[in-house]
mmCIF file of C-alpha atoms (C1' of nucleotides) in Angstrom:
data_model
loop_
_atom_site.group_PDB
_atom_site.id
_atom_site.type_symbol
_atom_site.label_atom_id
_atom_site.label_comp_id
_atom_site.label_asym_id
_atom_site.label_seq_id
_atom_site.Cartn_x
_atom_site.Cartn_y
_atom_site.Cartn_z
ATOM 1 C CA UNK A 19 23.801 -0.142 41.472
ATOM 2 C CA UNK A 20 21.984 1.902 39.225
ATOM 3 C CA UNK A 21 24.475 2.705 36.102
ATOM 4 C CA UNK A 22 25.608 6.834 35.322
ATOM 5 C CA UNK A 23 24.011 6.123 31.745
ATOM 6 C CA UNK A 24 20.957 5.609 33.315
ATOM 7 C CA UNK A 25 21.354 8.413 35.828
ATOM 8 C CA UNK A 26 22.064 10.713 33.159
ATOM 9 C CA UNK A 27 19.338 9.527 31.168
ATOM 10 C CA UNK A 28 16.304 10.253 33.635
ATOM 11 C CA UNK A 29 18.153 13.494 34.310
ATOM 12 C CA UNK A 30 18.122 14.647 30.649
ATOM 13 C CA UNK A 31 14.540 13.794 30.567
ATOM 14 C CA UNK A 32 13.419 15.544 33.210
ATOM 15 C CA UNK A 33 15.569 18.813 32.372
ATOM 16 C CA UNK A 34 13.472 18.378 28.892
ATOM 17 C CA UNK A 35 10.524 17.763 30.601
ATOM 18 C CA UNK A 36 10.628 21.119 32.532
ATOM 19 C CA UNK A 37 11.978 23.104 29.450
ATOM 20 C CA UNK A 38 9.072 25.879 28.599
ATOM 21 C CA UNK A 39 7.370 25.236 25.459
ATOM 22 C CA UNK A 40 8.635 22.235 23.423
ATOM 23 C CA UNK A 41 11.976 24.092 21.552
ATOM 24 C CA UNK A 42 15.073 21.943 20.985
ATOM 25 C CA UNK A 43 17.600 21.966 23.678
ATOM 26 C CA UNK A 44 21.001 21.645 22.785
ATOM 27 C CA UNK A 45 23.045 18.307 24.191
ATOM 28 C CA UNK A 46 25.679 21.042 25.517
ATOM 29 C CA UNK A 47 23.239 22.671 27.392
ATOM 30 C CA UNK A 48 21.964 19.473 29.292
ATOM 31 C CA UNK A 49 25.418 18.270 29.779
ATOM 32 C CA UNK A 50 26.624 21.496 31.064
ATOM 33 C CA UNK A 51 23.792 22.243 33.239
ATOM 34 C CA UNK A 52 23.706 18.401 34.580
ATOM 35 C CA UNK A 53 27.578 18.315 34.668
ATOM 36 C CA UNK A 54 27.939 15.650 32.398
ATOM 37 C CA UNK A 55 30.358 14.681 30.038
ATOM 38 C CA UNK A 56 28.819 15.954 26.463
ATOM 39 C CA UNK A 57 30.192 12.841 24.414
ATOM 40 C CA UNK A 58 28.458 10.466 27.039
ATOM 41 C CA UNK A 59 25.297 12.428 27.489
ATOM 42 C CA UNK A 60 25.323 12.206 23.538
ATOM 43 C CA UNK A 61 25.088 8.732 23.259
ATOM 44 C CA UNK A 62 22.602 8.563 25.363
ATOM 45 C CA UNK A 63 20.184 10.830 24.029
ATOM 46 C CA UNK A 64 20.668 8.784 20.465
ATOM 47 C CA UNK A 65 19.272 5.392 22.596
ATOM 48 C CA UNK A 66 16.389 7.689 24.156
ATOM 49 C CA UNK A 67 15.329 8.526 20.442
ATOM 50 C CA UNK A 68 15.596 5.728 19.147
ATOM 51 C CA UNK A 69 13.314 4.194 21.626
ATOM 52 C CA UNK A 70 10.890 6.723 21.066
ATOM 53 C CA UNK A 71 11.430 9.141 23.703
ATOM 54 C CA UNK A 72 12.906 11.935 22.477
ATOM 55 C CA UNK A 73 12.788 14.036 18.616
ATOM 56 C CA UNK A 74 15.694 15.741 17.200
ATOM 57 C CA UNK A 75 16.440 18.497 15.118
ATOM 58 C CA UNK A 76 19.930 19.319 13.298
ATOM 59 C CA UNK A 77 21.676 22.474 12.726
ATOM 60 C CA UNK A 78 21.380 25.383 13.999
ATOM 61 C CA UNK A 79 18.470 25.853 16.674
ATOM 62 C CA UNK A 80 18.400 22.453 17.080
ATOM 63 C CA UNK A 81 18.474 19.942 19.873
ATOM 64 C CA UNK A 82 16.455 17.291 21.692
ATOM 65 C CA UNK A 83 12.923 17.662 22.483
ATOM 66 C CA UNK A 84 10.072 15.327 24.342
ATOM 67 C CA UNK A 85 8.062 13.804 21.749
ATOM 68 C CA UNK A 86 5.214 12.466 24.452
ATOM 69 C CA UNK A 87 3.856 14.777 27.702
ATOM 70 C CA UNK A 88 5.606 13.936 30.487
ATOM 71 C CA UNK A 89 2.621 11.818 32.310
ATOM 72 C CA UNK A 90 2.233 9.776 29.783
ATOM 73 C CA UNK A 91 6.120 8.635 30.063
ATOM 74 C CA UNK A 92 6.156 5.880 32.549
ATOM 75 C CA UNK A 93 9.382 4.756 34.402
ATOM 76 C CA UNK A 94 8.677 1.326 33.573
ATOM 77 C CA UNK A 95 9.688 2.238 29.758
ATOM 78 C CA UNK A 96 12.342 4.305 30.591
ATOM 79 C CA UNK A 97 14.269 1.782 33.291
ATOM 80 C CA UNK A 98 14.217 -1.096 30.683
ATOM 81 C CA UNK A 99 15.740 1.200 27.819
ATOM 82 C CA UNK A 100 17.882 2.618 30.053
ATOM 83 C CA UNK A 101 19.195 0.295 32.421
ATOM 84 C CA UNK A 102 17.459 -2.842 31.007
ATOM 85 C CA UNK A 103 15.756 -5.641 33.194
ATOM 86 C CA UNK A 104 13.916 -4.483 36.272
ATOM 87 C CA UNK A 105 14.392 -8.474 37.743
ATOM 88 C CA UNK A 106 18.066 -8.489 39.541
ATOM 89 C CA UNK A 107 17.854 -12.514 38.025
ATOM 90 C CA UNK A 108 16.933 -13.095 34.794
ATOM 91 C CA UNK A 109 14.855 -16.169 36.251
ATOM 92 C CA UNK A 110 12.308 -13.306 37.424
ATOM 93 C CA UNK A 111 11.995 -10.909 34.284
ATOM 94 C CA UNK A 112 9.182 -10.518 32.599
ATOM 95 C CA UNK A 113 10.734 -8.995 29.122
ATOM 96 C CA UNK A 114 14.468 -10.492 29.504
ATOM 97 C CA UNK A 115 13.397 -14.513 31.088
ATOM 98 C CA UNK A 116 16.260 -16.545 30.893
ATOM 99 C CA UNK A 117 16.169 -20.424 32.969
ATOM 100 C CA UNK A 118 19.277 -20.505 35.316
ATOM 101 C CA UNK A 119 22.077 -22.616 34.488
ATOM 102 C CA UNK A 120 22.178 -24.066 37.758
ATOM 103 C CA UNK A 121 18.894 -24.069 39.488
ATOM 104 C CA UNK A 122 16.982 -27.326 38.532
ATOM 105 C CA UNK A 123 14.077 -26.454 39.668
ATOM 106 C CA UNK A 124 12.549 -22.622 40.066
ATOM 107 C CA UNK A 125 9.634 -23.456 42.131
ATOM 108 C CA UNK A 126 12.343 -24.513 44.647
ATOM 109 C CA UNK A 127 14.857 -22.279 44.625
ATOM 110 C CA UNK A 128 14.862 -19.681 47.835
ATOM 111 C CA UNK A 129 16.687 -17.142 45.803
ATOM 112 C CA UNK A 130 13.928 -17.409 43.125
ATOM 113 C CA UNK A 131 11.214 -16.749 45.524
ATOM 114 C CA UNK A 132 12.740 -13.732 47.287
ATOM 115 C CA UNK A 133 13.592 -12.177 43.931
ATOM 116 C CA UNK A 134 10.178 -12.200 42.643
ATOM 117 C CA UNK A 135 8.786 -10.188 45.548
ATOM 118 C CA UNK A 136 11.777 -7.890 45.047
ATOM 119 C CA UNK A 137 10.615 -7.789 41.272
ATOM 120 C CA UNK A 138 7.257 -6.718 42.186
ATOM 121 C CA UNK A 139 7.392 -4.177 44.424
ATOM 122 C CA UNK A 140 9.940 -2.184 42.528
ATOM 123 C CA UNK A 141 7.486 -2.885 39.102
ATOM 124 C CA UNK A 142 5.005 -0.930 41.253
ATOM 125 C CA UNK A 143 7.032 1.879 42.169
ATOM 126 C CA UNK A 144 8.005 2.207 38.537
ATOM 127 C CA UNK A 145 4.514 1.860 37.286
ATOM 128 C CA UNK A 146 3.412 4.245 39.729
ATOM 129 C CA UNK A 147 5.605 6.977 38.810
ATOM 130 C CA UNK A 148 5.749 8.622 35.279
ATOM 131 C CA UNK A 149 8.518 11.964 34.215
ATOM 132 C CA UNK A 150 5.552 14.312 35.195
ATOM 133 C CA UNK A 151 5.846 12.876 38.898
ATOM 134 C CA UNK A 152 9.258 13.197 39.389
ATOM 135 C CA UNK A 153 8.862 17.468 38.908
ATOM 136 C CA UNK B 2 21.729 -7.801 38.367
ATOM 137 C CA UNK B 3 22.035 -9.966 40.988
ATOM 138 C CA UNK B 4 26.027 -11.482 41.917
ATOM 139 C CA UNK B 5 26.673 -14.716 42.006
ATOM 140 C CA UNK B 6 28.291 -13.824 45.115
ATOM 141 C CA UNK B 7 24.969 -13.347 46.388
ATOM 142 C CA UNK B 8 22.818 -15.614 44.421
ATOM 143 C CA UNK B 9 25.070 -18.618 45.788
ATOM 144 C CA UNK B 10 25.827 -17.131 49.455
ATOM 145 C CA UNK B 11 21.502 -17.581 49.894
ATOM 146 C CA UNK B 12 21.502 -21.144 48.105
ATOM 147 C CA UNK B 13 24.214 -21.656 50.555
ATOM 148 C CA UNK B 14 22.350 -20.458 53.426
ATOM 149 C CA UNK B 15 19.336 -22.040 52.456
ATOM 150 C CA UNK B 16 20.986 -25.101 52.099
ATOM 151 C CA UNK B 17 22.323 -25.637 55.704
ATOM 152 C CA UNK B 18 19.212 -24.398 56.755
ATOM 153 C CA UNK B 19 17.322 -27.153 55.563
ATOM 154 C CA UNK B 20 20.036 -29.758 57.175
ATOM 155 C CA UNK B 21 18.634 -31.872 60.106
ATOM 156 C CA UNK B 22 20.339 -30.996 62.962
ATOM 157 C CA UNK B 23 23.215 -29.024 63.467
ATOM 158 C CA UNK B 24 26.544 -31.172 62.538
ATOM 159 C CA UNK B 25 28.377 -29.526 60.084
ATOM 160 C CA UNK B 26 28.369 -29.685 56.334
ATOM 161 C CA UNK B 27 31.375 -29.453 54.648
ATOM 162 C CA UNK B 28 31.890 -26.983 51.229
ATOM 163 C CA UNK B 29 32.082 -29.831 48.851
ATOM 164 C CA UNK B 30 28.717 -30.992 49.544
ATOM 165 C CA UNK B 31 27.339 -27.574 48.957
ATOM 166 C CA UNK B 32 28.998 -26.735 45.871
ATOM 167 C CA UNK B 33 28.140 -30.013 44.448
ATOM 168 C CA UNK B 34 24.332 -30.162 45.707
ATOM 169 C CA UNK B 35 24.027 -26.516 44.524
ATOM 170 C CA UNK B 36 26.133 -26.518 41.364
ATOM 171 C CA UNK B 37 28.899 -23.857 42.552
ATOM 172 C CA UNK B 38 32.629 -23.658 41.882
ATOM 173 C CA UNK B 39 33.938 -25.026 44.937
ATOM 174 C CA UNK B 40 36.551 -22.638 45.477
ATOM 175 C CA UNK B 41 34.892 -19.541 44.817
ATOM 176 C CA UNK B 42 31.686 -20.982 47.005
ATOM 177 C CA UNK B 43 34.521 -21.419 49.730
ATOM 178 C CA UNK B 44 35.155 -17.369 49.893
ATOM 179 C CA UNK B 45 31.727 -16.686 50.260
ATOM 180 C CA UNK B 46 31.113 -19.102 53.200
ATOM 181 C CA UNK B 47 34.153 -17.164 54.607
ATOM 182 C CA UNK B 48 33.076 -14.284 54.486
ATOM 183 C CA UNK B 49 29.193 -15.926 56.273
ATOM 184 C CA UNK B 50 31.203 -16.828 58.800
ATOM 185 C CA UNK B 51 33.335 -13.446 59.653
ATOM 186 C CA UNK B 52 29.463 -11.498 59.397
ATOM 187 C CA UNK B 53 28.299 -13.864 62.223
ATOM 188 C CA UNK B 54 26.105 -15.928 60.032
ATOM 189 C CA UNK B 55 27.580 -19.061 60.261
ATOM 190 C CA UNK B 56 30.348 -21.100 62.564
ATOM 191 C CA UNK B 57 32.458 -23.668 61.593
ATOM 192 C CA UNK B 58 34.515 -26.729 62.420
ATOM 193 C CA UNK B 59 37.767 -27.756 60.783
ATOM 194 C CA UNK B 60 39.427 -31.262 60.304
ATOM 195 C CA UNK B 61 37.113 -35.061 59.654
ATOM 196 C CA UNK B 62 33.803 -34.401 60.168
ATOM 197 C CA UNK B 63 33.984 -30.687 59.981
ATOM 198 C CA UNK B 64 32.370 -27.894 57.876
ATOM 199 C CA UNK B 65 29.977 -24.974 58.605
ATOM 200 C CA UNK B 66 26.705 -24.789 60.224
ATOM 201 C CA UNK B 67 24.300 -21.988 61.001
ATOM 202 C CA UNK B 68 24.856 -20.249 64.052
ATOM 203 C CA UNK B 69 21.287 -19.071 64.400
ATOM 204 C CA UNK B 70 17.840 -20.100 63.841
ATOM 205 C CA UNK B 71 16.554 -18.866 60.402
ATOM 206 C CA UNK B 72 13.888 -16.877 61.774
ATOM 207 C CA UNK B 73 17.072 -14.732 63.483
ATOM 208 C CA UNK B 74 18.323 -14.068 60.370
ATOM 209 C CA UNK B 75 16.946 -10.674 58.271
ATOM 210 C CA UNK B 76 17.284 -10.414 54.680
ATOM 211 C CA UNK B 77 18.134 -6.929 55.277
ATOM 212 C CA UNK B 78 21.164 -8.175 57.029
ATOM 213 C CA UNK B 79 22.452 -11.190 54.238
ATOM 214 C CA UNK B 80 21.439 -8.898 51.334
ATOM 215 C CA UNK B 81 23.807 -6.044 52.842
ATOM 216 C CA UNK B 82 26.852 -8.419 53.592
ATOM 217 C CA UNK B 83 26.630 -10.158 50.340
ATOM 218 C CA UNK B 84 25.559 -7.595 48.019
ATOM 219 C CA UNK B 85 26.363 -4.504 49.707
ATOM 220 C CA UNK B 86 24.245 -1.614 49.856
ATOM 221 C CA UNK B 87 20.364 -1.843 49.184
ATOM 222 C CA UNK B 88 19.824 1.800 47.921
ATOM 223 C CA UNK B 89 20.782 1.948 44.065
ATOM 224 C CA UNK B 90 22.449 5.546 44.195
ATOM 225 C CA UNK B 91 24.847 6.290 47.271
ATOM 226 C CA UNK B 92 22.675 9.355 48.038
ATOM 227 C CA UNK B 93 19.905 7.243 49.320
ATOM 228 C CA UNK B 94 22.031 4.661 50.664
ATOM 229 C CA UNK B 95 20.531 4.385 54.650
ATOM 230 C CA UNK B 96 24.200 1.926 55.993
ATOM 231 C CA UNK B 97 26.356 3.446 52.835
ATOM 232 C CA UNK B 98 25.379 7.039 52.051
ATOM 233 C CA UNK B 99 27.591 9.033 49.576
ATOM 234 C CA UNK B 100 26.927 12.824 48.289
ATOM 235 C CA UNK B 101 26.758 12.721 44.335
ATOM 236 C CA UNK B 102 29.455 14.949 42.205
ATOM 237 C CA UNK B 103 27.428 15.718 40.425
ATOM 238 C CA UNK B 104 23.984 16.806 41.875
ATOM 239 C CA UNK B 105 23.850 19.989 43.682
ATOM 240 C CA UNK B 106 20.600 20.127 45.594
ATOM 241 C CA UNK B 107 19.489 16.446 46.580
ATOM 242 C CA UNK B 108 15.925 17.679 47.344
ATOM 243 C CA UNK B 109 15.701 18.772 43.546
ATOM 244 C CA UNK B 110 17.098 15.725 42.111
ATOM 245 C CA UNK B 111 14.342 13.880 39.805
ATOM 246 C CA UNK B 112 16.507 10.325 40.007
ATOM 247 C CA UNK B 113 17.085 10.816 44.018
ATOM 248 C CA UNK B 114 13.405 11.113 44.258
ATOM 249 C CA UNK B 115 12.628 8.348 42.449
ATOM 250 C CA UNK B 116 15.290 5.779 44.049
ATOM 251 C CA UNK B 117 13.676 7.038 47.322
ATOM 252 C CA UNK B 118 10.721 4.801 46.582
ATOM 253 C CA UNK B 119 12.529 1.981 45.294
ATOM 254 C CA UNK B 120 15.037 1.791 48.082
ATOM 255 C CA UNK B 121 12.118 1.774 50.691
ATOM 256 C CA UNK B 122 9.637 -0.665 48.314
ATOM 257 C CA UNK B 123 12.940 -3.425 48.649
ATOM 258 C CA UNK B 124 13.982 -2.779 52.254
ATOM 259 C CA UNK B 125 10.097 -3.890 52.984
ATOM 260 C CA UNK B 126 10.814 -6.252 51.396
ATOM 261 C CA UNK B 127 14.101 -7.768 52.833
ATOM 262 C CA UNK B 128 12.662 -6.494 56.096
ATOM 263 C CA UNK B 129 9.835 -9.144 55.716
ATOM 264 C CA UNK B 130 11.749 -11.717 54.701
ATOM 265 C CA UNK B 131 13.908 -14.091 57.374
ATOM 266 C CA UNK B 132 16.046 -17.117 55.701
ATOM 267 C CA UNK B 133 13.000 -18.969 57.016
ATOM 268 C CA UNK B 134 10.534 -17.642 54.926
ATOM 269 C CA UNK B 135 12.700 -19.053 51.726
ATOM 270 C CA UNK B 136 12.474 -22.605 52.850
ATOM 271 C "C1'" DT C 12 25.298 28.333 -2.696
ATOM 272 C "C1'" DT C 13 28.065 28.226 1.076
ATOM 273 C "C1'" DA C 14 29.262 28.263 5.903
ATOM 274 C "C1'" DT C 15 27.895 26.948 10.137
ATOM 275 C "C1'" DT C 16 25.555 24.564 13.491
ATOM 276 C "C1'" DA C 17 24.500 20.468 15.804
ATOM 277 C "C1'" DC C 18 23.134 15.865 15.666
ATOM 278 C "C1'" DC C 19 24.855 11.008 13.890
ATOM 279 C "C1'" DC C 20 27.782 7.079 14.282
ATOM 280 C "C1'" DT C 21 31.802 3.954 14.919
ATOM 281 C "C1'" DA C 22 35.792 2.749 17.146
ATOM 282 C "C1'" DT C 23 38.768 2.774 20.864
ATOM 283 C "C1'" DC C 24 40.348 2.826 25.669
ATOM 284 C "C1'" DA C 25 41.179 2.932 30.784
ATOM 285 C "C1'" DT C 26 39.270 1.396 34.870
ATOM 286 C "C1'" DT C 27 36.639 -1.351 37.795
ATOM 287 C "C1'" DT C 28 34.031 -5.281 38.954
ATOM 288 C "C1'" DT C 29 33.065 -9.985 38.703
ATOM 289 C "C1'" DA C 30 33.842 -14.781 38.790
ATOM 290 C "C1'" DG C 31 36.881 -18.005 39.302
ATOM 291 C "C1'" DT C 32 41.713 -20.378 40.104
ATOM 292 C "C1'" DA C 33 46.014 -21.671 42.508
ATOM 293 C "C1'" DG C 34 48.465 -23.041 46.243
ATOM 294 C "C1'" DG C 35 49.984 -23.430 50.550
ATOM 295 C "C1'" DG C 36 48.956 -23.069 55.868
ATOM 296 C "C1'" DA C 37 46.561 -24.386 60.208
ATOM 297 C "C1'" DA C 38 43.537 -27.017 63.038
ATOM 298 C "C1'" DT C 39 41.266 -31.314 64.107
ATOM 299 C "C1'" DA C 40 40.039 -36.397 64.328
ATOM 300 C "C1'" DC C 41 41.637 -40.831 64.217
ATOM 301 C "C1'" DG D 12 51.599 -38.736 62.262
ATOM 302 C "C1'" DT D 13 48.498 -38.618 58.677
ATOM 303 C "C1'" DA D 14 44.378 -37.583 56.367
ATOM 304 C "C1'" DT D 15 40.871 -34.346 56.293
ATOM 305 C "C1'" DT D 16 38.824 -29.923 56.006
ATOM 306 C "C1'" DC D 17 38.649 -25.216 56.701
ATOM 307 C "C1'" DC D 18 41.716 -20.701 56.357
ATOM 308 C "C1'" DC D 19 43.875 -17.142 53.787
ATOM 309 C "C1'" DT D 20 46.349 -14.475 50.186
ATOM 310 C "C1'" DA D 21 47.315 -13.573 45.707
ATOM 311 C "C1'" DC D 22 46.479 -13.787 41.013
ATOM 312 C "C1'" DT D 23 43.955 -13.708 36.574
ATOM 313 C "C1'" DA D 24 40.557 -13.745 32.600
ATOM 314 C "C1'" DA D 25 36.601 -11.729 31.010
ATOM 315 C "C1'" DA D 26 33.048 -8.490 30.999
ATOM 316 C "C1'" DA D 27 30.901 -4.107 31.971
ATOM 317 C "C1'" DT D 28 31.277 0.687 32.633
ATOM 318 C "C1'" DG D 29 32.245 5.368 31.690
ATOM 319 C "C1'" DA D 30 34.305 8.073 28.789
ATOM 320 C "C1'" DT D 31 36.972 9.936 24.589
ATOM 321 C "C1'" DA D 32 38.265 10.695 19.632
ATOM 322 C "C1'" DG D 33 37.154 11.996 15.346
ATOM 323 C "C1'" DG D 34 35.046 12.417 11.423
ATOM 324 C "C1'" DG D 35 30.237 12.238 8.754
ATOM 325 C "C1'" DT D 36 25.817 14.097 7.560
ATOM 326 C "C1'" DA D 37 21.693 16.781 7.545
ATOM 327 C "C1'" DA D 38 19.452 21.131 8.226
ATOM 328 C "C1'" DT D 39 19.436 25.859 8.424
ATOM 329 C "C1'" DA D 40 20.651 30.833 7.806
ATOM 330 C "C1'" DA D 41 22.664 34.171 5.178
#
DNA sequence: TTATTACCCTATCATTTTAGTAGGGAATAC
DNA sequence: GTATTCCCTACTAAAATGATAGGGTAATAA
């Protein structure tokens, strides 16, 4: 199940994303327009600029603002910030690998090999869409 | 993330799939050859057995055994049991579909779009897949 | 300089989900 | 009848999730 943080997250980003011109938007204006809770929607704008999504500006006139065009933001990036491994095992992730507790051997396990191809073929839907194509 | 629910239901599976014959194997067995809690591995066998997955035999000599041949049996059809729905949002849920709160025009929705694809890239998936294809 | 705006950051909390445990009941084989 | 093995309900500990509270700090406008 894909988490609200997440949700909320690709929403903000593509409300930015369609923003004229590249002026701070407020948090209270996502949330509001997005209906979601401002203190939430906060936190996760801080994670989106610290990974290197999103600029800021304080006081007044100031907000969130893309930082990179739209295209160039794959969902790749923005999944693994967001809602962290693409893998549904961590015996299948590229960026988070972890060996299985139980599971002696990988090359044997069924689960293994179903959750690979399940790894795969949502790694190309993610690398084949970037913010620009979900406009 | 995966559940363990899951991730031990298809060892499970897998498991009396590879078993010569028919006779029944009983949950000890399983949880010990596979490394699962016996007790919690005996709920999830349960709940094989009420989705017409598997049949069983109680008393000496008894246990569970597959009631179909693992060609019959669909990921699509273990993954939904076990895990529940496919989709990752509700809104593109295809057996468990759910309007968002939030959200007021589907068709606009950047995150609906994009959990579209992945939805349909994992149903291939599971769709390709039979419990025979993970031996 | 001073007030205001708006982001920054930590801590806390209620709820739900997950994973596992406990314990007795019912059917079957011998 | 007794041992075996599945059947079923209830409970619980721990973690994750979604959200809230509340003050701090930097930038800006006047």
């Amino acid at each position: 199940m894909l988490s609200k943080k997440t949700k909320y997250g690709l929403k903000a980003l593509t409300f930015l994303a369609k923003v004229e011109g590249k002026e701070p938007v407020q948090i209270a204006e996502i949330a509001k327009h997005e209906n979601i809770s401002q203190k939430f929607l906060e936190s996760i704008l801080l994670t989106l600029r610290r990974n290197g999504f999103l600029g800021s500006k304080k006081g007044k006139g100031g907000g969130y603002y893309l930082i990179k065009e739209p295209k160039d933001i794959p969902m790749t990036t923005v999944m693994r910030v967001l809602e962290g491994p693409i893998a549904m095992v961590p015996c299948v992730s590229l960026n988070f690998y972890e060996k299985c507790d139980d599971c002696p051997d990988e090359g044997e396990c069924s689960v293994h090999k179903l959750m690979l191809q399940v790894r795969d073929s949502a790694l190309e839907v993610y690398r084949n869409n970037t913010l620009a194509d979900l406009l």
